[in-house]
């Protein structure tokens, strides 16, 4: 059975703590769209940082770790006033203080992030990416080998959840209620796979398949649901919660049902870059221990996704 995590208590707490803001749009294939600058300038390495010596010399010399992301995914990573902000940039900033380098984020579409990592344009990917065995092994959705795969440093946990128009006009109570209806998702994501799996269950039970509409960006999927073109969307829980709280001042969407298939988000690192991977894990454990990790999550009402310790390739 997939893991299920109650969400109602988290929603109530987040509503009390969150001020309404406008829903941010998609960012497309931006380059240099923003960065998590911390308190130093790019290239200014801090050799006295606690874990500076753990880094490969390449990053010690550069003073920078280049990060690929899809910055259209509030509250995890999004653009505000021309800068990439959110949970992931704040965690990266804390990691940078431990390692003595700056994490510089560049935004692109989600399904292009592995390409940017494999080509060397980016050193890591940090974009609310689920750690899965398929991604570790470089397999596509059909189980075909498409690359060498990556290693993940797991830093967060979340599951998928269904969101609908405010008022729930189609009376959807769970993922199972999507049989015979249209669902909007972002292409290349784990929750696209969750909907495909549910669609097969629908057909196996003698019900109509789900009409899956996959879009290049998450914002396009949200717009489809908001306009009524799809009965529901499926997203990672912290993002769906942010939508329910903030889009149109909380009047656009609501969450239905519980989280399903909760699993880890990971920082993706090339498999040949094990020294960087291990340095990131040690830095993550350090910020978990000193409390800056918890503070970064709670700033964005994402404390429910906290993990007690870093793991490498903990996904299934």
Coordinates of C-alpha atoms in Angstrom, one line a residue:
X1 CA 0.0 0.0 0.0
X2 CA 1.3 3.5 -0.8
X3 CA 2.2 5.6 2.2
X4 CA -0.6 8.1 3.2
X5 CA 0.0 11.1 5.4
X6 CA -2.9 13.2 6.8
X7 CA -3.0 16.7 5.5
X8 CA -5.8 18.5 7.3
X9 CA -3.8 19.5 10.4
X10 CA -1.0 20.9 8.2
X11 CA -3.4 22.9 6.2
X12 CA -4.9 24.5 9.2
X13 CA -1.6 25.4 10.7
X14 CA -0.3 26.8 7.5
X15 CA -3.4 28.9 6.9
X16 CA -2.9 30.6 10.3
X17 CA 0.8 31.3 9.5
X18 CA 0.6 32.3 5.9
X19 CA -0.2 35.7 4.3
X20 CA -2.0 35.5 0.9
X21 CA 0.1 36.3 -2.1
X22 CA -0.3 36.1 -5.9
X23 CA 0.3 32.8 -7.8
X24 CA 3.6 33.1 -9.7
X25 CA 3.8 32.1 -13.3
X26 CA 6.1 29.8 -15.2
X27 CA 9.7 30.7 -15.8
X28 CA 10.4 28.7 -19.0
X29 CA 14.1 28.1 -20.0
X30 CA 15.6 31.1 -18.3
X31 CA 19.3 31.2 -17.7
X32 CA 20.8 33.3 -14.9
X33 CA 17.3 34.0 -13.7
X34 CA 18.4 34.4 -10.1
X35 CA 20.6 33.0 -7.4
X36 CA 20.8 32.4 -3.8
X37 CA 23.5 34.9 -3.0
X38 CA 23.9 34.4 0.7
X39 CA 26.3 36.9 2.2
X40 CA 29.1 36.5 -0.2
X41 CA 29.8 37.1 -3.9
X42 CA 30.1 34.4 -6.5
X43 CA 33.6 33.0 -6.6
X44 CA 34.5 34.1 -3.2
X45 CA 35.3 30.8 -1.5
X46 CA 35.6 30.7 2.3
X47 CA 38.4 28.3 3.2
X48 CA 37.7 28.6 6.9
X49 CA 34.2 27.1 6.5
X50 CA 33.7 23.9 8.6
X51 CA 33.5 21.5 5.6
X52 CA 35.5 23.4 2.9
X53 CA 38.2 20.7 2.9
X54 CA 35.6 18.1 2.0
X55 CA 34.9 19.6 -1.4
X56 CA 36.7 18.6 -4.6
X57 CA 39.4 21.2 -5.5
X58 CA 37.4 22.3 -8.6
X59 CA 34.7 23.8 -6.3
X60 CA 37.2 25.2 -3.8
X61 CA 38.9 27.1 -6.6
X62 CA 35.7 28.3 -8.2
X63 CA 33.9 29.2 -5.0
X64 CA 30.7 28.2 -6.7
X65 CA 28.4 25.1 -7.1
X66 CA 26.1 25.6 -10.1
X67 CA 22.6 24.4 -9.5
X68 CA 19.9 23.5 -12.1
X69 CA 16.3 24.0 -11.1
X70 CA 12.8 24.6 -12.4
X71 CA 11.9 27.8 -10.5
X72 CA 8.2 27.7 -11.0
X73 CA 7.3 25.6 -8.0
X74 CA 6.4 27.7 -5.0
X75 CA 7.2 27.4 -2.1
X76 CA 10.1 25.1 -3.0
X77 CA 11.7 27.2 -5.7
X78 CA 10.2 30.2 -7.6
X79 CA 11.2 33.7 -8.8
X80 CA 10.4 36.7 -6.8
X81 CA 11.7 40.2 -7.7
X82 CA 14.0 38.6 -10.3
X83 CA 15.6 36.2 -7.8
X84 CA 15.1 32.5 -7.2
X85 CA 13.8 32.0 -3.7
X86 CA 12.1 29.3 -1.7
X87 CA 12.9 26.2 0.4
X88 CA 15.6 24.8 -1.9
X89 CA 17.6 28.0 -2.2
X90 CA 17.4 28.6 1.5
X91 CA 18.7 25.0 2.2
X92 CA 21.4 25.5 -0.4
X93 CA 22.4 28.8 1.3
X94 CA 22.8 26.9 4.6
X95 CA 24.8 24.2 2.9
X96 CA 27.0 26.9 1.3
X97 CA 27.9 28.3 4.7
X98 CA 29.1 24.8 5.8
X99 CA 31.1 24.2 2.6
X100 CA 32.4 27.7 2.1
X101 CA 31.0 28.2 -1.5
X102 CA 28.0 29.8 -3.1
X103 CA 25.2 27.8 -4.7
X104 CA 24.2 29.6 -7.9
X105 CA 20.7 28.6 -9.2
X106 CA 19.7 28.7 -12.9
X107 CA 16.2 28.0 -14.0
X108 CA 15.1 25.7 -16.8
X109 CA 12.3 23.3 -17.6
X110 CA 12.1 20.3 -15.4
X111 CA 12.5 17.7 -18.0
X112 CA 15.7 19.3 -19.2
X113 CA 17.5 19.3 -15.9
X114 CA 19.2 16.0 -16.2
X115 CA 20.6 17.1 -19.6
X116 CA 22.1 20.1 -18.0
X117 CA 23.7 18.0 -15.3
X118 CA 25.0 15.4 -17.8
X119 CA 26.4 18.0 -20.1
X120 CA 28.3 19.7 -17.2
X121 CA 26.4 23.0 -17.5
X122 CA 25.2 22.4 -13.9
X123 CA 27.0 20.6 -11.0
X124 CA 23.9 19.5 -9.3
X125 CA 20.1 19.5 -9.7
X126 CA 18.0 20.8 -6.8
X127 CA 14.4 21.1 -7.9
X128 CA 12.1 19.2 -5.6
X129 CA 13.1 16.1 -7.5
X130 CA 11.9 12.7 -6.2
X131 CA 14.7 10.2 -5.6
X132 CA 13.6 7.1 -7.4
X133 CA 15.4 3.9 -8.4
X134 CA 14.6 4.6 -12.1
X135 CA 16.4 8.0 -11.9
X136 CA 19.3 6.5 -10.0
X137 CA 19.7 3.9 -12.8
X138 CA 19.0 6.3 -15.7
X139 CA 15.7 4.6 -16.8
X140 CA 12.8 6.3 -18.6
X141 CA 9.1 5.8 -17.9
X142 CA 9.2 2.6 -19.9
X143 CA 12.2 1.2 -18.1
X144 CA 14.5 1.8 -21.0
X145 CA 18.1 2.9 -20.3
X146 CA 18.6 6.6 -21.3
X147 CA 21.6 7.6 -19.3
X148 CA 24.1 6.7 -16.6
X149 CA 21.7 7.8 -13.8
X150 CA 22.5 9.9 -10.8
X151 CA 23.1 9.7 -7.1
X152 CA 20.8 11.5 -4.8
X153 CA 21.4 13.2 -1.4
X154 CA 18.0 13.1 0.2
X155 CA 16.9 16.2 2.0
X156 CA 13.1 16.3 2.2
X157 CA 10.1 14.0 2.1
X158 CA 6.7 14.6 0.4
X159 CA 3.9 12.7 -1.4
X160 CA 1.5 13.5 -4.2
X161 CA -1.9 15.0 -3.6
X162 CA -4.9 15.9 -5.7
X163 CA -6.0 19.6 -6.0
X164 CA -9.2 20.9 -7.6
X165 CA -11.0 24.1 -8.2
X166 CA -12.3 25.9 -5.1
X167 CA -15.6 24.4 -4.3
X168 CA -14.7 21.0 -5.8
X169 CA -17.3 21.1 -8.6
X170 CA -16.6 17.5 -9.7
X171 CA -16.9 16.2 -6.1
X172 CA -13.6 14.5 -6.1
X173 CA -12.6 13.0 -2.8
X174 CA -9.5 10.9 -3.7
X175 CA -7.2 9.9 -6.6
X176 CA -9.7 7.0 -7.3
X177 CA -12.4 9.5 -8.2
X178 CA -10.3 10.7 -11.3
X179 CA -11.4 7.6 -13.3
X180 CA -13.0 8.9 -16.5
X181 CA -12.0 12.5 -15.8
X182 CA -9.2 14.8 -17.0
X183 CA -6.2 15.4 -14.8
X184 CA -3.5 18.0 -15.4
X185 CA 0.1 17.3 -14.4
X186 CA 3.6 18.5 -15.2
X187 CA 5.4 16.3 -17.7
X188 CA 8.3 14.2 -16.5
X189 CA 7.4 14.2 -12.9
X190 CA 6.7 11.4 -10.5
X191 CA 3.1 12.5 -10.0
X192 CA 2.6 12.0 -13.7
X193 CA 3.5 8.4 -13.1
X194 CA 1.2 8.3 -10.1
X195 CA -1.7 9.3 -12.3
X196 CA -0.7 6.8 -15.0
X197 CA -0.7 4.1 -12.4
X198 CA -4.1 5.1 -11.1
X199 CA -5.5 5.1 -14.6
X200 CA -4.4 1.5 -15.1
X201 CA -6.2 0.7 -11.8
X202 CA -9.3 2.4 -13.2
X203 CA -9.3 0.3 -16.3
X204 CA -8.5 -2.9 -14.4
X205 CA -11.6 -2.3 -12.3
X206 CA -13.8 -1.8 -15.3
X207 CA -13.9 2.0 -15.1
X208 CA -12.8 4.6 -17.8
X209 CA -9.1 5.6 -17.9
X210 CA -8.0 9.0 -16.6
X211 CA -7.6 11.6 -19.4
X212 CA -4.0 12.7 -18.5
X213 CA -2.9 16.1 -19.8
X214 CA 0.8 16.6 -19.3
X215 CA 2.3 20.1 -19.7
X216 CA 5.9 21.3 -19.9
X217 CA 5.5 23.5 -16.8
X218 CA 3.6 23.1 -13.6
X219 CA 2.0 26.6 -14.0
X220 CA 0.3 25.4 -17.3
X221 CA -1.2 22.4 -15.5
X222 CA -2.5 24.7 -12.7
X223 CA -4.0 27.1 -15.3
X224 CA -5.8 24.2 -16.9
X225 CA -7.4 23.2 -13.6
X226 CA -8.2 26.8 -12.7
X227 CA -10.0 27.3 -16.1
X228 CA -12.0 24.1 -15.7
X229 CA -10.3 22.3 -18.6
X230 CA -9.3 19.5 -16.2
X231 CA -11.2 18.2 -13.2
X232 CA -8.1 18.1 -11.1
X233 CA -4.4 18.4 -10.9
X234 CA -1.9 16.3 -9.1
X235 CA 1.2 17.8 -7.4
X236 CA 3.7 17.4 -4.6
X237 CA 2.0 18.2 -1.3
X238 CA 3.9 21.3 -0.3
X239 CA 3.3 22.9 -3.7
X240 CA -0.4 22.0 -3.7
X241 CA -0.7 23.4 -0.2
X242 CA 0.9 26.7 -1.3
X243 CA -1.5 26.9 -4.2
X244 CA -4.5 26.3 -2.0
X245 CA -3.3 29.0 0.4
X246 CA -2.1 31.7 -2.0
X247 CA -3.5 31.5 -5.5
X248 CA -6.1 34.2 -5.9
X249 CA -5.8 34.9 -2.2
X250 CA -6.8 31.3 -1.4
X251 CA -9.9 31.3 -3.7
X252 CA -8.7 29.3 -6.6
X253 CA -7.9 25.8 -5.4
X254 CA -8.4 23.3 -2.6
X255 CA -6.7 20.0 -1.7
X256 CA -8.8 16.8 -1.5
X257 CA -7.8 13.5 0.0
X258 CA -4.5 12.6 1.6
X259 CA -0.9 12.4 0.5
X260 CA 0.0 9.2 -1.3
X261 CA 3.3 7.5 -2.1
X262 CA 5.3 9.8 0.1
X263 CA 9.0 9.6 -0.7
X264 CA 12.3 11.6 -0.6
X265 CA 13.3 14.6 -2.6
X266 CA 17.0 14.5 -3.5
X267 CA 19.9 16.7 -4.7
X268 CA 21.0 15.0 -7.9
X269 CA 24.7 14.5 -8.4
X270 CA 26.6 12.9 -11.3
X271 CA 27.6 9.3 -10.3
X272 CA 31.2 10.1 -11.1
X273 CA 31.2 13.0 -8.6
X274 CA 31.1 11.0 -5.4
X275 CA 33.3 13.4 -3.4
X276 CA 30.9 16.3 -4.0
X277 CA 28.0 14.0 -3.2
X278 CA 29.5 13.0 0.1
X279 CA 30.4 16.6 1.0
X280 CA 26.8 17.6 0.4
X281 CA 25.5 14.8 2.7
X282 CA 27.9 15.8 5.5
X283 CA 26.9 19.5 5.1
X284 CA 23.2 18.5 5.2
X285 CA 23.7 16.5 8.4
X286 CA 25.5 19.5 9.9
X287 CA 22.6 21.9 9.1
X288 CA 20.1 19.4 10.4
X289 CA 22.0 19.3 13.7
X290 CA 22.5 23.0 14.1
X291 CA 18.9 23.9 13.4
X292 CA 19.3 26.0 10.2
X293 CA 17.7 23.3 8.1
X294 CA 14.6 23.3 10.3
X295 CA 14.5 27.1 10.2
X296 CA 14.6 27.1 6.4
X297 CA 11.7 24.7 6.1
X298 CA 9.5 26.5 8.7
X299 CA 10.1 29.8 7.0
X300 CA 8.0 28.4 4.1
X301 CA 5.6 26.4 6.1
X302 CA 7.2 23.2 4.9
X303 CA 8.3 21.7 8.2
X304 CA 6.2 18.6 7.7
X305 CA 8.7 17.5 5.1
X306 CA 11.7 17.5 7.4
X307 CA 14.0 14.5 7.6
X308 CA 16.0 13.4 10.7
X309 CA 19.2 12.7 8.8
X310 CA 20.6 12.8 5.2
X311 CA 20.6 9.7 3.1
X312 CA 22.2 8.8 -0.2
X313 CA 19.9 7.1 -2.7
X314 CA 17.1 6.4 -0.2
X315 CA 14.4 6.3 -2.8
X316 CA 12.6 3.3 -4.2

